[in-house]
Amino acid sequence: GAVVSQHPSRVICKSGTSVKIECRSLDFQATTMFWYRQFPKQSLMLMATSNEGSKATYEQGVEKDKFLINHASLTLSTLTVTSAHPEDSSFYICSAARLAGFAETQYFGPGTRLLVL
Amino acid sequence: GNSVTQMEGPVTLSEEAFLTINCTYTATGYPSLFWYVQYPGEGLQLLLKATKADDKGSNKGFEATYRKETTSFHLEKGSVQVSDSAVYFCALRRSGNTPLVFGKGTRLSVIA
């Protein structure tokens, strides 16, 4: 099956620093990538939708200047948490959408756990 | 708006027990419905899906039927195994290239 990787899998940083998370579709070109955030014992909350070569569409309440998304190619999207604070600590998950014929399937990365001290 | 409500866990069952995890949805139009599973330390994996009313999705012994009249997509398995221990998410997608809307997830623990 299709594989989506995320790097790093876990990161600990100091408050005020920026952290970049990469999401790669390893064996297919992704028409769209989605970024989710998951709090403990909570559901996945969509943060933004990105299409290659265009600006990301952010969900209401998500600060676009804080969570910078770059979708430089059909296999790579990055999420940068700028000036991270402890409340940004969370589990960040990306998914890549693969279009095959008329069907579209999303494949999820394993997630990145961010801890801001 | 679109939303998914699933039963809260955790659910603890003995091996070979029958499993039901309830899921109901609210959506405009005719969404596609999904069950995803997240094993410990891994990413979400698609377990099964149904794209129209009365469709039954099935995989690995799990089944769910798209019931439009009750707006439900309950997950069932006749005999669970320890390896089924995971978090299960019900989700919907309205159409095309739109994002998934997830329920809160239900943690299942199966004990031998």
Coordinates of N, CA and C in Angstrom, one line a residue:
Chain A
G1 N 0.8 -1.2 0.0 CA 0.0 0.0 0.0 C 0.8 1.2 0.0
A2 N 0.2 2.4 -0.2 CA 0.9 3.7 -0.2 C 1.5 4.0 1.2
V3 N 2.6 4.6 1.1 CA 3.3 4.9 2.4 C 3.5 6.4 2.5
V4 N 3.2 6.9 3.7 CA 3.5 8.3 4.0 C 4.4 8.4 5.2
S5 N 5.5 9.1 5.1 CA 6.4 9.2 6.3 C 6.3 10.6 6.9
Q6 N 6.7 10.7 8.1 CA 6.8 12.0 8.8 C 8.1 12.0 9.5
H7 N 8.8 13.2 9.5 CA 10.0 13.4 10.2 C 10.1 14.7 10.9
P8 N 10.5 14.8 12.1 CA 10.8 13.7 13.0 C 9.6 13.0 13.6
S9 N 9.8 11.9 14.2 CA 8.7 11.2 14.9 C 8.4 11.9 16.3
R10 N 9.5 12.4 16.8 CA 9.3 13.0 18.2 C 10.3 14.2 18.3
V11 N 9.9 15.3 18.8 CA 10.8 16.4 19.0 C 10.5 17.2 20.3
I12 N 11.5 17.5 21.0 CA 11.4 18.3 22.2 C 12.2 19.6 22.0
C13 N 11.5 20.7 22.2 CA 12.2 22.0 22.0 C 11.9 23.0 23.1
K14 N 12.7 24.0 23.1 CA 12.5 25.1 24.1 C 11.5 26.1 23.6
S15 N 10.8 26.7 24.5 CA 9.8 27.7 24.2 C 10.5 28.8 23.4
G16 N 9.8 29.3 22.3 CA 10.3 30.3 21.5 C 11.1 29.9 20.3
T17 N 11.4 28.6 20.2 CA 12.1 28.1 19.0 C 11.0 27.7 18.0
S18 N 11.5 27.5 16.7 CA 10.7 27.0 15.7 C 11.0 25.5 15.3
V19 N 10.0 24.8 15.0 CA 10.1 23.4 14.7 C 9.5 23.1 13.3
K20 N 10.3 22.4 12.5 CA 9.7 22.0 11.1 C 9.5 20.5 11.1
I21 N 8.3 20.2 10.6 CA 7.9 18.8 10.5 C 7.7 18.5 9.0
E22 N 8.3 17.4 8.5 CA 8.1 17.0 7.1 C 7.2 15.9 6.9
C23 N 6.4 15.9 5.9 CA 5.5 14.9 5.5 C 5.8 14.5 4.0
R24 N 6.1 13.2 3.8 CA 6.4 12.8 2.5 C 5.6 11.6 2.0
S25 N 5.1 11.7 0.8 CA 4.4 10.5 0.2 C 5.5 9.8 -0.5
L26 N 5.8 8.5 -0.1 CA 7.0 7.9 -0.6 C 6.9 7.2 -2.0
D27 N 5.7 6.8 -2.3 CA 5.6 6.0 -3.6 C 4.4 6.5 -4.4
F28 N 3.9 7.7 -4.2 CA 2.9 8.2 -5.0 C 2.9 9.8 -5.0
Q29 N 2.3 10.4 -5.9 CA 2.2 11.8 -5.9 C 0.9 12.2 -5.3
A30 N 1.0 13.1 -4.3 CA -0.2 13.5 -3.6 C -0.8 14.7 -4.1
T31 N -2.1 14.6 -4.5 CA -2.8 15.8 -5.1 C -3.0 16.9 -4.0
T32 N -3.2 16.4 -2.8 CA -3.5 17.2 -1.6 C -2.9 16.6 -0.4
M33 N -2.5 17.5 0.5 CA -2.0 17.0 1.8 C -2.8 17.7 2.9
F34 N -3.1 17.0 4.0 CA -3.8 17.6 5.1 C -2.9 17.5 6.3
W35 N -3.1 18.5 7.2 CA -2.4 18.5 8.5 C -3.4 18.5 9.6
Y36 N -3.3 17.6 10.5 CA -4.2 17.4 11.6 C -3.4 17.6 12.9
R37 N -4.1 17.9 14.0 CA -3.6 18.0 15.3 C -4.4 17.1 16.2
Q38 N -3.8 16.3 17.1 CA -4.5 15.4 17.9 C -4.1 15.6 19.4
F39 N -5.0 16.0 20.2 CA -4.8 16.2 21.6 C -5.1 14.8 22.3
P40 N -4.5 14.6 23.5 CA -4.7 13.3 24.2 C -6.2 13.0 24.3
K41 N -6.5 11.8 24.0 CA -7.9 11.3 24.1 C -8.9 12.2 23.3
Q42 N -8.4 12.9 22.3 CA -9.3 13.7 21.5 C -9.2 13.2 20.1
S43 N -10.1 13.7 19.3 CA -10.1 13.4 17.9 C -9.0 14.1 17.1
L44 N -8.9 13.8 15.8 CA -8.0 14.6 15.0 C -8.7 15.8 14.5
M45 N -8.1 16.9 14.7 CA -8.7 18.2 14.3 C -7.9 18.7 13.1
L46 N -8.6 19.0 12.0 CA -8.0 19.5 10.8 C -7.4 20.9 11.0
M47 N -6.2 21.1 10.7 CA -5.6 22.4 10.8 C -5.6 23.1 9.4
A48 N -5.2 22.4 8.4 CA -5.1 23.1 7.1 C -5.0 22.0 6.0
T49 N -5.4 22.5 4.8 CA -5.4 21.7 3.6 C -4.4 22.4 2.6
S50 N -3.5 21.6 2.1 CA -2.5 22.2 1.1 C -2.5 21.5 -0.2
N51 N -2.4 22.2 -1.2 CA -2.2 21.7 -2.6 C -0.9 22.2 -3.1
E52 N -0.2 21.3 -3.8 CA 1.1 21.7 -4.3 C 1.1 22.9 -5.1
G53 N 2.0 23.8 -4.8 CA 2.2 25.1 -5.6 C 1.2 26.2 -5.2
S54 N 0.3 26.0 -4.2 CA -0.6 27.1 -3.9 C -0.6 27.2 -2.4
K55 N -1.2 28.3 -1.9 CA -1.2 28.6 -0.5 C -2.2 27.6 0.2
A56 N -1.8 27.3 1.4 CA -2.7 26.4 2.2 C -4.0 27.1 2.7
T57 N -5.0 26.3 2.8 CA -6.3 26.8 3.3 C -6.4 26.3 4.8
Y58 N -6.4 27.3 5.7 CA -6.4 27.0 7.1 C -7.9 27.0 7.7
E59 N -8.1 26.1 8.6 CA -9.3 26.0 9.3 C -9.5 27.2 10.3
Q60 N -10.7 27.5 10.5 CA -11.0 28.6 11.4 C -10.4 28.4 12.8
G61 N -9.7 29.4 13.3 CA -9.1 29.3 14.6 C -7.6 28.9 14.5
V62 N -7.1 28.5 13.4 CA -5.7 28.1 13.2 C -4.9 29.3 12.7
E63 N -3.9 29.7 13.4 CA -3.1 30.9 13.0 C -2.2 30.5 11.9
K64 N -2.3 31.1 10.7 CA -1.5 30.8 9.6 C -0.1 31.3 9.8
D65 N 0.1 32.3 10.5 CA 1.4 32.9 10.7 C 2.2 32.0 11.8
K66 N 1.5 31.3 12.5 CA 2.2 30.4 13.5 C 2.4 29.0 13.0
F67 N 1.5 28.6 12.2 CA 1.7 27.2 11.6 C 1.9 27.4 10.1
L68 N 3.1 27.5 9.7 CA 3.5 27.8 8.3 C 3.5 26.4 7.5
I69 N 2.8 26.4 6.5 CA 2.7 25.2 5.6 C 3.3 25.5 4.3
N70 N 4.2 24.7 3.9 CA 4.8 24.8 2.5 C 4.6 23.5 1.8
H71 N 4.1 23.5 0.6 CA 3.9 22.3 -0.2 C 4.6 22.5 -1.5
A72 N 5.9 22.2 -1.4 CA 6.8 22.5 -2.5 C 6.7 21.6 -3.7
S73 N 6.3 20.3 -3.4 CA 6.3 19.4 -4.5 C 5.1 18.4 -4.2
L74 N 4.9 17.5 -5.2 CA 3.8 16.6 -5.0 C 4.1 15.5 -4.1
T75 N 5.3 15.5 -3.5 CA 5.6 14.4 -2.5 C 6.0 15.0 -1.2
L76 N 6.0 16.3 -1.0 CA 6.6 16.8 0.2 C 5.7 18.0 0.7
S77 N 5.3 18.0 1.9 CA 4.7 19.2 2.6 C 5.4 19.3 3.9
T78 N 5.6 20.6 4.3 CA 6.2 20.8 5.6 C 5.3 21.7 6.5
L79 N 5.3 21.5 7.8 CA 4.6 22.3 8.7 C 5.6 22.8 9.7
T80 N 5.7 24.2 9.8 CA 6.7 24.8 10.7 C 5.9 25.5 11.8
V81 N 6.1 25.0 13.0 CA 5.5 25.7 14.2 C 6.5 26.8 14.6
T82 N 6.1 28.0 14.4 CA 7.0 29.1 14.7 C 6.8 29.6 16.2
S83 N 7.9 30.0 16.8 CA 7.9 30.5 18.1 C 7.0 29.6 19.0
A84 N 7.4 28.4 19.1 CA 6.6 27.4 19.8 C 6.4 27.7 21.3
H85 N 5.3 27.4 21.8 CA 5.0 27.6 23.2 C 4.4 26.2 23.8
P86 N 4.5 26.1 25.1 CA 4.0 24.8 25.7 C 2.6 24.4 25.2
E87 N 1.8 25.3 25.0 CA 0.4 25.0 24.5 C 0.4 24.4 23.1
D88 N 1.5 24.5 22.4 CA 1.6 23.9 21.1 C 2.0 22.4 21.1
S89 N 2.3 22.0 22.3 CA 2.6 20.6 22.5 C 1.4 19.7 22.1
S90 N 1.7 18.8 21.2 CA 0.6 18.0 20.7 C 1.1 16.9 19.7
F91 N 0.2 16.2 19.2 CA 0.6 15.1 18.2 C 0.1 15.6 16.8
Y92 N 1.0 15.8 15.9 CA 0.7 16.4 14.6 C 0.8 15.3 13.6
I93 N -0.3 15.1 12.8 CA -0.4 14.1 11.8 C -0.7 14.6 10.4
C94 N 0.0 14.1 9.4 CA -0.3 14.6 8.1 C -1.0 13.4 7.3
S95 N -1.7 13.8 6.3 CA -2.2 12.7 5.4 C -2.1 13.2 4.0
A96 N -1.9 12.3 3.1 CA -1.7 12.6 1.7 C -2.8 11.9 0.9
A97 N -3.4 12.7 0.0 CA -4.5 12.2 -0.8 C -4.0 11.7 -2.1
R98 N -4.3 10.5 -2.5 CA -3.9 10.0 -3.8 C -5.1 9.8 -4.6
L99 N -5.1 10.3 -5.8 CA -6.2 10.2 -6.7 C -5.9 9.1 -7.7
A100 N -6.8 8.1 -7.7 CA -6.7 7.0 -8.6 C -8.0 6.8 -9.4
G101 N -8.0 7.2 -10.6 CA -9.3 7.2 -11.3 C -10.2 8.2 -10.7
F102 N -11.4 7.8 -10.3 CA -12.3 8.7 -9.7 C -12.4 8.5 -8.2
A103 N -11.5 7.7 -7.7 CA -11.5 7.4 -6.2 C -10.3 8.2 -5.6
E104 N -10.6 8.7 -4.5 CA -9.5 9.4 -3.8 C -9.4 8.8 -2.4
T105 N -8.2 8.4 -2.1 CA -7.9 7.8 -0.8 C -6.8 8.6 0.0
Q106 N -7.0 8.7 1.3 CA -6.0 9.4 2.1 C -5.2 8.4 2.9
Y107 N -3.9 8.7 2.9 CA -3.0 7.9 3.6 C -2.3 8.7 4.7
F108 N -2.3 8.1 5.9 CA -1.8 8.9 7.0 C -0.3 8.6 7.4
G109 N 0.4 9.6 7.8 CA 1.7 9.4 8.3 C 1.6 9.0 9.8
P110 N 2.7 8.5 10.3 CA 2.7 8.0 11.7 C 2.6 9.0 12.8
G111 N 2.7 10.3 12.4 CA 2.6 11.4 13.4 C 3.9 11.8 14.0
T112 N 3.9 13.1 14.5 CA 5.0 13.7 15.1 C 4.6 14.2 16.5
R113 N 5.2 13.8 17.5 CA 4.9 14.2 18.8 C 5.8 15.4 19.2
L114 N 5.2 16.5 19.4 CA 6.0 17.8 19.8 C 5.7 18.1 21.2
L115 N 6.8 18.3 21.9 CA 6.8 18.7 23.3 C 7.6 20.0 23.4
V116 N 6.9 21.0 23.9 CA 7.6 22.3 24.0 C 7.8 22.6 25.5
L117 N 9.0 22.8 25.9 CA 9.3 23.0 27.3 C 9.3 24.5 27.7
Chain B
G1 N -23.3 21.8 10.3 CA -22.1 21.3 9.8 C -22.0 19.8 9.8
N2 N -20.9 19.3 9.3 CA -20.7 17.9 9.4 C -20.0 17.4 10.7
S3 N -20.5 16.4 11.2 CA -19.9 15.9 12.5 C -20.1 14.4 12.6
V4 N -19.2 13.8 13.5 CA -19.3 12.4 13.7 C -19.3 12.2 15.2
T5 N -20.2 11.3 15.7 CA -20.2 11.0 17.1 C -20.1 9.5 17.3
Q6 N -19.1 9.1 18.1 CA -18.9 7.7 18.3 C -18.8 7.4 19.8
M7 N -19.1 6.2 20.2 CA -19.2 5.9 21.6 C -17.9 6.1 22.3
E8 N -17.9 6.5 23.5 CA -16.7 6.8 24.2 C -16.2 5.5 24.8
G9 N -14.9 5.4 24.9 CA -14.2 4.3 25.5 C -13.7 4.6 26.8
P10 N -12.8 3.9 27.3 CA -12.3 2.7 26.6 C -13.2 1.5 26.7
V11 N -13.1 0.6 25.8 CA -13.8 -0.6 25.7 C -12.9 -1.8 26.0
T12 N -13.2 -2.6 27.0 CA -12.3 -3.7 27.3 C -13.1 -5.0 27.1
L13 N -12.6 -5.9 26.3 CA -13.3 -7.2 26.0 C -12.4 -8.3 26.2
S14 N -12.9 -9.5 26.4 CA -12.1 -10.7 26.4 C -12.0 -11.2 25.0
E15 N -11.0 -11.9 24.8 CA -10.7 -12.5 23.4 C -12.0 -13.4 23.0
E16 N -12.3 -13.3 21.8 CA -13.4 -14.0 21.2 C -14.8 -13.3 21.5
A17 N -14.8 -12.3 22.2 CA -16.1 -11.6 22.4 C -16.6 -10.8 21.2
F18 N -17.8 -10.5 21.2 CA -18.4 -9.7 20.1 C -18.2 -8.2 20.4
L19 N -17.9 -7.5 19.3 CA -17.6 -6.1 19.4 C -18.6 -5.3 18.6
T20 N -19.1 -4.2 19.3 CA -19.8 -3.2 18.5 C -19.3 -1.8 19.0
I21 N -19.0 -1.0 18.1 CA -18.6 0.4 18.4 C -19.6 1.3 17.6
N22 N -20.4 2.0 18.3 CA -21.4 2.8 17.6 C -20.9 4.1 17.0
C23 N -21.4 4.5 15.9 CA -21.0 5.7 15.2 C -22.2 6.3 14.5
T24 N -22.5 7.5 14.8 CA -23.6 8.2 14.1 C -23.0 9.5 13.5
Y25 N -23.6 10.0 12.5 CA -23.1 11.2 11.8 C -24.2 12.2 11.5
T26 N -23.7 13.4 11.3 CA -24.5 14.5 10.8 C -23.8 15.1 9.6
A27 N -24.5 15.1 8.5 CA -23.9 15.7 7.2 C -25.0 16.1 6.2
T28 N -24.6 17.0 5.4 CA -25.4 17.4 4.3 C -25.1 16.5 3.1
G29 N -26.1 16.2 2.3 CA -25.8 15.4 1.2 C -25.6 13.9 1.5
Y30 N -24.7 13.3 0.7 CA -24.4 11.9 0.9 C -22.9 11.6 1.1
P31 N -22.5 11.7 2.3 CA -21.1 11.5 2.5 C -20.6 10.1 2.4
S32 N -19.3 9.9 2.2 CA -18.7 8.6 2.3 C -18.3 8.4 3.8
L33 N -18.4 7.2 4.2 CA -18.1 6.9 5.7 C -17.0 5.9 5.8
F34 N -16.2 6.1 6.8 CA -15.0 5.3 7.0 C -14.8 4.9 8.5
W35 N -14.1 3.8 8.6 CA -13.5 3.4 9.9 C -12.0 3.4 9.7
Y36 N -11.3 4.1 10.6 CA -9.8 4.0 10.6 C -9.4 3.4 11.9
V37 N -8.2 2.7 11.9 CA -7.7 2.1 13.1 C -6.3 2.6 13.3
Q38 N -5.9 2.9 14.6 CA -4.6 3.4 15.0 C -4.0 2.4 16.0
Y39 N -3.1 1.6 15.5 CA -2.4 0.7 16.5 C -1.4 1.5 17.2
P40 N -1.0 1.0 18.4 CA 0.0 1.7 19.2 C 1.2 2.0 18.5
G41 N 1.6 3.3 18.5 CA 2.8 3.8 17.9 C 2.8 3.9 16.4
E42 N 1.6 3.7 15.8 CA 1.5 3.7 14.3 C 0.6 4.8 13.9
G43 N 0.6 5.1 12.6 CA -0.4 6.1 12.0 C -1.7 5.4 11.8
L44 N -2.7 6.3 11.4 CA -4.0 5.8 11.1 C -4.0 4.9 9.8
Q45 N -4.7 3.9 9.8 CA -4.9 3.0 8.7 C -6.4 2.9 8.3
L46 N -6.7 2.9 7.1 CA -8.1 2.7 6.7 C -8.4 1.2 7.0
L47 N -9.5 1.1 7.7 CA -10.0 -0.3 8.0 C -11.1 -0.7 7.0
L48 N -12.1 0.1 6.8 CA -13.1 -0.1 5.8 C -13.8 1.1 5.5
K49 N -14.6 1.1 4.4 CA -15.4 2.2 4.0 C -16.6 1.8 3.3
A50 N -17.6 2.8 3.2 CA -18.8 2.6 2.4 C -19.1 4.0 1.8
T51 N -19.5 3.9 0.6 CA -19.7 5.2 -0.1 C -21.1 5.6 -0.4
K52 N -22.1 4.6 -0.2 CA -23.5 5.0 -0.4 C -24.4 4.1 0.5
A53 N -25.6 4.6 0.7 CA -26.5 3.9 1.6 C -26.7 2.5 1.3
D54 N -26.7 1.7 2.4 CA -26.9 0.2 2.4 C -25.6 -0.5 2.0
D55 N -24.6 0.2 1.7 CA -23.3 -0.4 1.4 C -22.7 -1.0 2.7
K56 N -22.1 -2.2 2.6 CA -21.4 -2.7 3.7 C -19.9 -2.8 3.5
G57 N -19.2 -2.2 4.3 CA -17.7 -2.3 4.2 C -17.2 -3.4 5.1
S58 N -16.2 -4.1 4.7 CA -15.7 -5.2 5.5 C -14.2 -5.4 5.3
N59 N -13.5 -5.8 6.4 CA -12.1 -6.0 6.3 C -11.6 -6.7 7.6
K60 N -10.8 -7.7 7.5 CA -10.2 -8.3 8.7 C -11.2 -8.8 9.7
G61 N -12.4 -9.2 9.2 CA -13.5 -9.6 10.1 C -14.4 -8.5 10.6
F62 N -14.0 -7.3 10.4 CA -14.8 -6.2 10.8 C -15.8 -5.8 9.7
E63 N -17.0 -5.3 10.2 CA -18.0 -4.9 9.2 C -18.7 -3.7 9.7
A64 N -19.2 -2.9 8.7 CA -20.0 -1.7 9.1 C -20.9 -1.5 7.9
T65 N -22.2 -1.2 8.2 CA -23.2 -0.9 7.1 C -23.6 0.5 7.2
Y66 N -23.7 1.2 6.1 CA -24.1 2.6 5.9 C -25.6 2.6 6.0
R67 N -26.1 3.1 7.1 CA -27.5 3.2 7.3 C -28.0 4.7 7.3
K68 N -28.6 5.0 6.1 CA -28.9 6.4 6.0 C -30.1 6.8 6.9
E69 N -31.1 5.8 7.0 CA -32.3 6.1 7.8 C -32.0 6.4 9.3
T70 N -30.9 5.8 9.8 CA -30.5 6.1 11.2 C -29.2 6.9 11.3
T71 N -28.7 7.3 10.1 CA -27.4 8.1 10.0 C -26.4 7.4 10.9
S72 N -26.2 6.1 10.7 CA -25.2 5.3 11.5 C -24.3 4.5 10.6
F73 N -23.2 4.1 11.3 CA -22.2 3.3 10.6 C -21.4 2.6 11.7
H74 N -22.2 1.7 12.4 CA -21.6 1.0 13.5 C -20.6 -0.1 13.1
L75 N -19.5 -0.2 13.9 CA -18.5 -1.2 13.6 C -18.7 -2.4 14.4
E76 N -18.6 -3.6 13.7 CA -18.9 -4.8 14.4 C -17.8 -5.9 14.1
K77 N -17.5 -6.7 15.0 CA -16.7 -7.9 14.8 C -17.2 -9.0 15.6
G78 N -17.3 -10.2 15.0 CA -17.9 -11.3 15.8 C -17.0 -11.9 16.9
S79 N -15.7 -11.8 16.7 CA -14.8 -12.5 17.6 C -13.5 -11.7 17.6
V80 N -13.3 -10.9 18.6 CA -12.1 -10.1 18.6 C -10.9 -10.8 19.1
Q81 N -9.7 -10.3 18.7 CA -8.4 -10.9 19.1 C -7.6 -9.9 19.9
V82 N -6.6 -10.3 20.6 CA -5.8 -9.4 21.3 C -5.1 -8.4 20.3
S83 N -4.8 -8.9 19.2 CA -4.2 -8.0 18.2 C -5.1 -6.9 17.6
D84 N -6.4 -7.0 18.0 CA -7.3 -5.9 17.6 C -7.3 -4.7 18.5
S85 N -6.5 -4.8 19.6 CA -6.4 -3.7 20.5 C -5.8 -2.5 19.8
A86 N -6.6 -1.4 19.8 CA -6.2 -0.2 19.1 C -7.2 0.9 19.4
V87 N -7.0 2.0 18.7 CA -8.0 3.1 18.8 C -8.7 3.1 17.4
Y88 N -10.0 3.1 17.5 CA -10.8 3.1 16.2 C -11.5 4.5 16.1
F89 N -11.4 5.0 14.8 CA -12.0 6.3 14.5 C -13.0 6.1 13.4
C90 N -14.2 6.7 13.6 CA -15.2 6.8 12.6 C -15.0 8.1 11.9
A91 N -15.2 8.2 10.6 CA -15.0 9.4 9.9 C -15.9 9.5 8.7
L92 N -16.2 10.7 8.3 CA -16.9 10.9 7.0 C -16.2 11.9 6.2
R93 N -16.5 11.8 4.9 CA -16.0 12.8 3.9 C -17.1 13.2 3.0
R94 N -17.3 14.4 2.9 CA -18.5 14.9 2.1 C -18.4 14.5 0.6
S95 N -17.2 14.8 0.0 CA -17.1 14.5 -1.4 C -15.7 14.8 -1.8
G96 N -15.3 14.2 -2.9 CA -14.1 14.5 -3.6 C -12.9 14.7 -2.8
N97 N -12.2 15.8 -3.0 CA -10.9 16.1 -2.4 C -11.1 16.9 -1.1
T98 N -12.1 16.6 -0.3 CA -12.3 17.3 0.9 C -11.8 16.5 2.1
P99 N -11.5 17.2 3.2 CA -10.8 16.5 4.3 C -11.8 15.6 5.1
L100 N -11.3 14.7 5.8 CA -12.1 13.8 6.6 C -12.5 14.5 7.9
V101 N -13.7 14.2 8.4 CA -14.1 14.7 9.7 C -14.2 13.4 10.6
F102 N -13.5 13.5 11.7 CA -13.3 12.4 12.6 C -14.2 12.4 13.8
G103 N -14.6 11.3 14.3 CA -15.1 11.2 15.7 C -13.9 11.2 16.6
K104 N -14.2 11.1 17.9 CA -13.2 11.3 19.0 C -12.3 10.0 19.1
G105 N -12.7 8.9 18.6 CA -12.0 7.7 18.7 C -12.5 6.9 19.9
T106 N -12.4 5.6 19.7 CA -12.7 4.6 20.8 C -11.6 3.7 21.0
R107 N -11.0 3.7 22.2 CA -9.9 2.8 22.5 C -10.5 1.4 22.9
L108 N -10.0 0.4 22.2 CA -10.4 -1.0 22.5 C -9.2 -1.8 23.0
S109 N -9.4 -2.4 24.1 CA -8.4 -3.3 24.7 C -9.0 -4.7 24.8
V110 N -8.3 -5.7 24.2 CA -8.8 -7.1 24.2 C -7.8 -7.8 25.1
I111 N -8.3 -8.5 26.1 CA -7.5 -9.3 27.0 C -7.6 -10.8 26.7
A112 N -6.5 -11.5 26.9 CA -6.6 -12.9 26.6 C -7.2 -13.7 27.8

